[in-house]
Coordinates of C-alpha atoms in Angstrom, one line a residue:
Chain X
M1 CA 18.4 -17.8 22.2
A2 CA 20.9 -18.3 24.7
V3 CA 22.5 -15.0 25.4
G4 CA 23.0 -15.2 29.0
K5 CA 21.2 -13.3 31.6
S6 CA 21.4 -9.6 30.5
I7 CA 18.6 -6.9 31.8
L8 CA 19.1 -5.1 28.2
N9 CA 18.2 -8.5 26.6
E10 CA 15.3 -8.9 28.9
S11 CA 13.9 -5.6 28.2
R12 CA 14.1 -6.4 24.5
D13 CA 12.7 -9.7 24.7
I14 CA 9.6 -7.9 26.9
E15 CA 9.0 -5.5 24.2
R16 CA 9.0 -8.2 21.5
A17 CA 6.8 -10.3 23.4
V18 CA 4.3 -7.3 24.0
S19 CA 4.3 -6.6 20.3
L20 CA 3.9 -10.2 19.4
I21 CA 0.9 -10.8 21.8
Q22 CA -0.8 -7.2 20.4
L23 CA -0.7 -8.8 17.0
G24 CA -2.4 -12.0 18.5
A25 CA 0.5 -14.4 18.6
R26 CA -0.1 -17.6 20.4
L27 CA 1.8 -18.5 23.5
Q28 CA 4.3 -21.0 21.5
V29 CA 5.7 -18.4 19.4
L30 CA 6.4 -16.3 22.4
E31 CA 8.2 -19.4 24.2
Y32 CA 10.1 -20.0 21.0
E33 CA 11.0 -16.4 20.2
T34 CA 12.0 -15.0 23.5
S35 CA 14.0 -16.5 26.6
L36 CA 11.7 -15.4 29.1
S37 CA 10.2 -18.2 31.2
Y38 CA 6.7 -19.6 30.6
E39 CA 5.2 -18.2 33.7
R40 CA 6.3 -14.8 33.3
L41 CA 5.0 -15.1 29.6
L42 CA 1.7 -15.9 30.9
R43 CA 1.6 -13.3 33.2
L44 CA 2.6 -10.7 30.5
Y45 CA -0.3 -12.2 28.3
K46 CA -2.8 -11.6 30.4
E47 CA -1.8 -8.1 31.3
V48 CA -1.4 -7.3 27.6
A49 CA -4.3 -9.0 26.0
G50 CA -6.5 -8.9 29.1
K51 CA -7.2 -12.7 29.0
S52 CA -5.9 -16.1 29.0
P53 CA -4.2 -17.3 26.0
S54 CA -5.9 -19.9 23.9
K55 CA -4.9 -23.5 24.5
G56 CA -4.1 -26.3 22.2
Q57 CA -1.6 -27.1 19.3
L58 CA -0.4 -24.7 16.8
P59 CA -1.8 -25.2 13.2
F60 CA 0.8 -27.6 11.9
S61 CA 0.0 -28.3 8.2
T62 CA 1.6 -26.9 5.1
D63 CA -1.6 -27.4 3.2
W64 CA -3.5 -24.3 4.5
F65 CA -0.8 -22.2 2.7
L66 CA -1.2 -24.1 -0.5
T67 CA -5.1 -23.5 -0.7
W68 CA -6.4 -20.8 -3.3
Q69 CA -7.3 -17.7 -1.1
P70 CA -4.5 -18.3 2.0
N71 CA -2.1 -18.8 -0.7
I72 CA -2.3 -15.5 -2.1
H73 CA -2.2 -13.9 1.4
A74 CA 0.8 -16.1 2.3
S75 CA 2.6 -15.3 -0.8
L76 CA 2.0 -11.5 -0.2
F77 CA 3.6 -11.8 3.3
L78 CA 6.4 -14.1 2.3
N79 CA 7.4 -11.5 -0.4
I80 CA 7.4 -8.7 1.9
H81 CA 9.1 -10.8 4.3
E82 CA 12.0 -11.5 1.7
Y83 CA 12.1 -7.7 0.7
L84 CA 12.8 -6.8 4.3
S85 CA 15.4 -9.6 5.2
K86 CA 17.4 -8.6 1.9
T87 CA 17.4 -5.0 2.5
S88 CA 17.7 -4.7 6.5
E89 CA 19.8 -6.8 8.8
L90 CA 17.2 -7.4 11.3
E91 CA 16.9 -10.4 13.6
E92 CA 14.7 -13.0 12.4
I93 CA 11.5 -12.6 14.8
D94 CA 11.8 -8.5 14.1
T95 CA 11.7 -9.1 10.2
V96 CA 8.3 -11.4 11.0
I97 CA 6.7 -8.7 13.1
K98 CA 7.8 -6.0 10.4
A99 CA 6.6 -7.9 7.6
F100 CA 3.3 -8.9 9.4
R101 CA 2.5 -5.1 10.0
L102 CA 2.9 -4.2 6.4
Y103 CA 0.8 -7.4 5.4
N104 CA -2.0 -6.0 7.6
D105 CA -1.7 -2.2 6.5
Q106 CA -2.3 -3.5 3.0
M107 CA -5.2 -5.8 3.8
T108 CA -6.8 -2.5 5.9
A109 CA -5.8 -0.3 2.7
S110 CA -7.7 -2.8 0.3
S111 CA -10.4 -3.4 3.0
I112 CA -9.8 -7.3 3.0
E113 CA -10.0 -9.7 5.8
P114 CA -6.6 -10.6 7.0
I115 CA -7.1 -14.2 7.1
L116 CA -3.3 -15.0 7.7
S117 CA -2.8 -14.7 11.7
I118 CA 0.8 -13.5 12.8
T119 CA 1.1 -17.1 14.3
R120 CA 0.5 -18.6 10.7
A121 CA 3.1 -16.2 9.3
W122 CA 5.4 -17.2 11.8
R123 CA 5.0 -20.7 11.1
L124 CA 5.1 -20.1 7.2
V125 CA 8.7 -18.7 7.8
K126 CA 9.7 -21.8 9.6
F127 CA 8.3 -23.8 7.1
V128 CA 10.3 -22.1 4.3
D129 CA 13.6 -22.0 6.4
N130 CA 13.1 -25.9 6.8
G131 CA 12.6 -26.2 3.1
M132 CA 9.0 -27.8 3.6
L133 CA 7.7 -24.7 1.4
T134 CA 9.3 -22.6 -0.9
L135 CA 8.7 -19.7 -3.2
T136 CA 8.2 -20.4 -6.9
K137 CA 8.1 -17.7 -9.8
C138 CA 4.9 -18.0 -11.8
N139 CA 5.6 -18.7 -15.7
C140 CA 2.7 -16.3 -16.4
C141 CA 2.9 -13.1 -14.3
G142 CA 6.5 -13.7 -13.1
G143 CA 5.4 -13.1 -9.5
H144 CA 6.8 -15.4 -6.7
F145 CA 4.2 -17.6 -5.0
V146 CA 4.2 -20.1 -2.1
T147 CA 4.4 -23.5 -3.1
E148 CA 5.9 -26.9 -2.2
P149 CA 9.6 -27.4 -2.9
Y150 CA 9.0 -30.1 -5.9
E151 CA 6.6 -27.9 -8.2
N152 CA 7.6 -28.2 -11.5
R153 CA 9.0 -25.7 -13.9
H154 CA 5.3 -24.9 -15.6
F155 CA 4.0 -23.5 -12.4
V156 CA 1.3 -21.2 -13.2
C157 CA -0.2 -19.0 -9.9
G158 CA -3.6 -19.3 -8.8
L159 CA -4.2 -15.6 -10.0
C160 CA -3.3 -16.3 -13.5
Q161 CA -5.2 -19.5 -13.6
P162 CA -7.7 -19.5 -11.0
P163 CA -8.9 -23.0 -9.9
A164 CA -12.6 -23.7 -10.9
R165 CA -14.2 -22.9 -7.3
A166 CA -11.9 -20.1 -6.6
G167 CA -13.6 -16.9 -5.3
K168 CA -17.1 -18.4 -5.1
G169 CA -17.1 -19.3 -1.2
A170 CA -20.0 -17.7 0.8
A171 CA -17.7 -16.0 3.2
S172 CA -18.0 -12.3 3.3
G173 CA -14.8 -10.3 3.1
G174 CA -13.1 -13.0 1.0
L175 CA -11.2 -12.5 -2.4
R176 CA -13.6 -12.4 -5.3
L177 CA -12.9 -13.0 -9.1
H178 CA -15.4 -10.7 -10.8
Chain H
M1 CA -41.5 57.7 -20.9
T2 CA -39.6 54.7 -21.2
R3 CA -38.9 54.5 -17.5
R4 CA -42.5 54.1 -16.7
W5 CA -42.7 50.7 -18.9
W6 CA -40.3 49.1 -16.5
I7 CA -42.4 49.9 -13.4
P8 CA -43.8 46.5 -12.6
D9 CA -47.3 47.5 -13.3
V10 CA -49.8 44.8 -13.5
G11 CA -51.3 46.4 -16.8
Y12 CA -47.7 47.0 -18.6
S13 CA -45.5 44.6 -17.0
R14 CA -45.4 42.0 -19.8
L15 CA -45.4 44.2 -22.7
P16 CA -42.0 46.2 -22.3
I17 CA -39.8 42.7 -21.9
Q18 CA -41.5 41.7 -25.0
V19 CA -40.6 45.1 -27.0
F20 CA -37.4 45.7 -25.6
L21 CA -36.1 41.9 -25.6
P22 CA -37.0 40.2 -28.6
L23 CA -35.6 37.1 -29.5
D24 CA -33.2 38.2 -32.1
K25 CA -31.7 40.6 -29.9
I26 CA -31.0 38.3 -27.1
T27 CA -29.2 36.2 -29.5
H28 CA -27.3 39.1 -31.0
I29 CA -26.2 40.1 -27.5
G30 CA -25.3 36.6 -26.6
S31 CA -23.1 36.1 -29.9
G32 CA -21.4 39.4 -29.1
V33 CA -20.5 38.2 -25.8
A34 CA -19.6 34.8 -27.2
S35 CA -17.4 36.5 -29.7
K36 CA -15.4 38.3 -27.4
S37 CA -14.7 36.0 -24.7
P38 CA -12.0 34.0 -26.8
A39 CA -9.8 37.1 -27.2
T40 CA -9.8 37.6 -23.4
L41 CA -9.1 34.0 -23.0
T42 CA -5.8 33.7 -25.1
P43 CA -2.9 33.5 -22.9
T44 CA -0.8 36.7 -23.0
P45 CA 3.0 36.1 -22.3
K46 CA 2.4 37.2 -18.8
E47 CA -0.3 35.0 -18.2
H48 CA 2.3 32.0 -19.8
I49 CA 5.1 33.3 -17.1
M50 CA 2.8 33.0 -14.3
D51 CA 1.4 29.6 -15.2
S52 CA 5.0 28.1 -15.5
E53 CA 5.8 29.9 -12.1
Q54 CA 3.0 28.0 -10.6
L55 CA 3.8 24.6 -12.0
L56 CA 7.3 25.2 -10.8
A57 CA 5.7 26.1 -7.1
E58 CA 3.7 23.0 -7.5
I59 CA 7.0 21.0 -8.2
R60 CA 8.7 22.4 -5.3
E61 CA 5.8 21.6 -3.0
A62 CA 5.3 18.1 -4.3
N63 CA 9.4 17.4 -3.8
L64 CA 9.1 19.1 -0.3
T65 CA 6.3 16.9 0.6
Y66 CA 7.9 14.0 -0.7
L67 CA 11.2 14.6 1.1
M68 CA 9.7 15.4 4.2
L69 CA 7.6 12.0 4.2
A70 CA 10.5 10.2 3.0
Q71 CA 12.9 11.5 6.1
N72 CA 9.7 10.9 8.6
L73 CA 9.5 7.2 7.4
I74 CA 13.0 6.4 7.2
R75 CA 13.6 8.1 11.1
K76 CA 10.6 6.1 12.4
D77 CA 11.2 2.7 10.8
R78 CA 14.2 2.6 8.4
A79 CA 13.2 -1.1 7.3
E80 CA 9.5 -0.4 6.8
A81 CA 10.5 2.7 4.8
L82 CA 12.7 0.8 2.5
F83 CA 9.7 -1.4 1.7
R84 CA 7.4 1.5 1.6
L85 CA 9.7 4.0 -0.5
G86 CA 11.1 1.4 -2.6
L87 CA 14.6 3.2 -2.0
T88 CA 18.1 1.8 -2.1
E89 CA 19.7 1.9 1.4
E90 CA 22.4 4.2 0.5
A91 CA 19.5 6.4 -0.6
A92 CA 17.6 6.1 2.4
D93 CA 20.6 6.7 4.9
L94 CA 21.4 9.9 3.0
L95 CA 17.8 11.2 3.0
G96 CA 17.6 10.4 6.7
M97 CA 20.4 12.7 7.3
L98 CA 19.5 15.5 5.8
S99 CA 19.0 18.8 7.6
T100 CA 15.9 21.0 7.0
A101 CA 17.9 23.4 5.1
Q102 CA 19.2 20.7 2.7
L103 CA 15.8 19.5 2.2
L104 CA 14.6 22.6 1.2
K105 CA 17.4 23.1 -1.0
I106 CA 17.0 20.1 -2.7
A107 CA 13.5 20.8 -3.0
S108 CA 13.7 23.7 -5.1
S109 CA 14.2 22.3 -8.3
N110 CA 12.4 22.1 -11.3
M111 CA 12.7 18.3 -11.8
L112 CA 10.5 15.9 -9.5
L113 CA 12.5 14.1 -7.3
C114 CA 10.3 11.0 -6.7
R115 CA 10.1 8.5 -9.5
F116 CA 7.6 6.3 -10.7
R117 CA 7.6 2.9 -8.9
V118 CA 5.9 0.7 -11.7
D119 CA 8.2 -0.2 -14.6
D120 CA 6.3 -3.0 -15.7
D121 CA 3.2 -3.3 -18.1
L122 CA 1.8 -6.3 -16.0
V123 CA 1.7 -4.4 -12.9
W124 CA 0.5 -1.5 -14.4
N125 CA -2.1 -3.1 -16.1
L126 CA -3.5 -5.0 -13.0
L127 CA -3.3 -1.5 -11.1
T128 CA -5.5 0.1 -13.6
S129 CA -7.4 -3.0 -14.0
H130 CA -7.1 -2.9 -18.1
N131 CA -6.4 -5.9 -20.0
V132 CA -7.0 -8.6 -17.3
K133 CA -8.2 -12.0 -18.5
K134 CA -9.8 -14.0 -16.0
V135 CA -9.7 -12.0 -12.6
D136 CA -11.6 -8.6 -13.1
N137 CA -12.1 -7.9 -9.4
A138 CA -10.5 -4.7 -8.2
T139 CA -9.5 -5.8 -5.0
T140 CA -8.2 -8.9 -6.4
T141 CA -6.1 -7.6 -9.0
Q142 CA -4.7 -5.0 -6.5
L143 CA -3.4 -7.7 -4.2
H144 CA -1.6 -9.4 -7.4
A145 CA -0.3 -6.2 -8.2
S146 CA 1.1 -6.1 -4.7
I147 CA 2.7 -9.2 -4.5
L148 CA 4.4 -8.7 -8.0
M149 CA 5.8 -5.2 -6.9
A150 CA 7.2 -6.8 -3.3
G151 CA 8.6 -9.6 -5.5
K152 CA 10.1 -7.4 -8.0
F153 CA 11.9 -5.4 -5.6
A154 CA 13.2 -8.3 -3.8
E155 CA 14.7 -9.3 -6.9
S156 CA 16.0 -5.9 -7.9
M157 CA 17.6 -5.5 -4.3
A158 CA 19.1 -8.9 -4.3
A159 CA 21.0 -7.7 -7.9
H160 CA 22.4 -4.8 -6.0

């Protein structure tokens, strides 16, 4: 992100930061993706969101993306992200923003609670870039799903072969099998 | 004399109806009407022309709506439009540059310009919730279909 001091770049960074804050991103994401200083980002955050950013570490585990319901959401997001990055030459963070908006649209259309946050989505893309997670083709439906990189050739996705307890949680707004 | 029977008089009011409209007469009138109506409903050549003209008008309208929507989407956000429309980059660029006159000209064709996006039995089955084995929740199968569709197109784009 070392592009030198340019007012144009700065205005683009602010614009990006604003969209990210509106989507609910954590401050760490903004710090990583823009060249704005921490103080300016903090002020911007308060101005846009009307509250102080939440503190603490970012979710750092890849496990969350592999549990049944989050895996479906993450897979949808990552498929959209792949599509966008293959068809359009956008900067990485813009692809994430657009893919996340499209994912959100789909959730609204199907009236499902969007359980993937922008911070998680951004993190997921980073995990995939670093080879900690990958998309694997399901042997049953041919769809691509988020898995660990060493998944075997006979991988079957959680929708073709739901695990025993899938869709039985008490949480409302979650995915159901029947 | 007959006219007097129709006057809603307390004494006579019931009798004339029974006399003038016996059951067999009603069925007779009814069958008469029924036998006449098919004759008026058989399409004459003129109506045939009207029918196909209307269908053509509907195709033109659908084309125009599609093209205008596509153009709006492309001009608003090209990357998003590519995903939503499932078009190639070349097609999207072309569509985005069309003038209104060109748009109208292209729309007035006897063929529909937008094509069916699902060319896979599995996705189709998921979308219509037919033939699903383990999951039969509409929302979940729809999500499955979305994942497959997004993935399919990413694959086909990579091949281009």
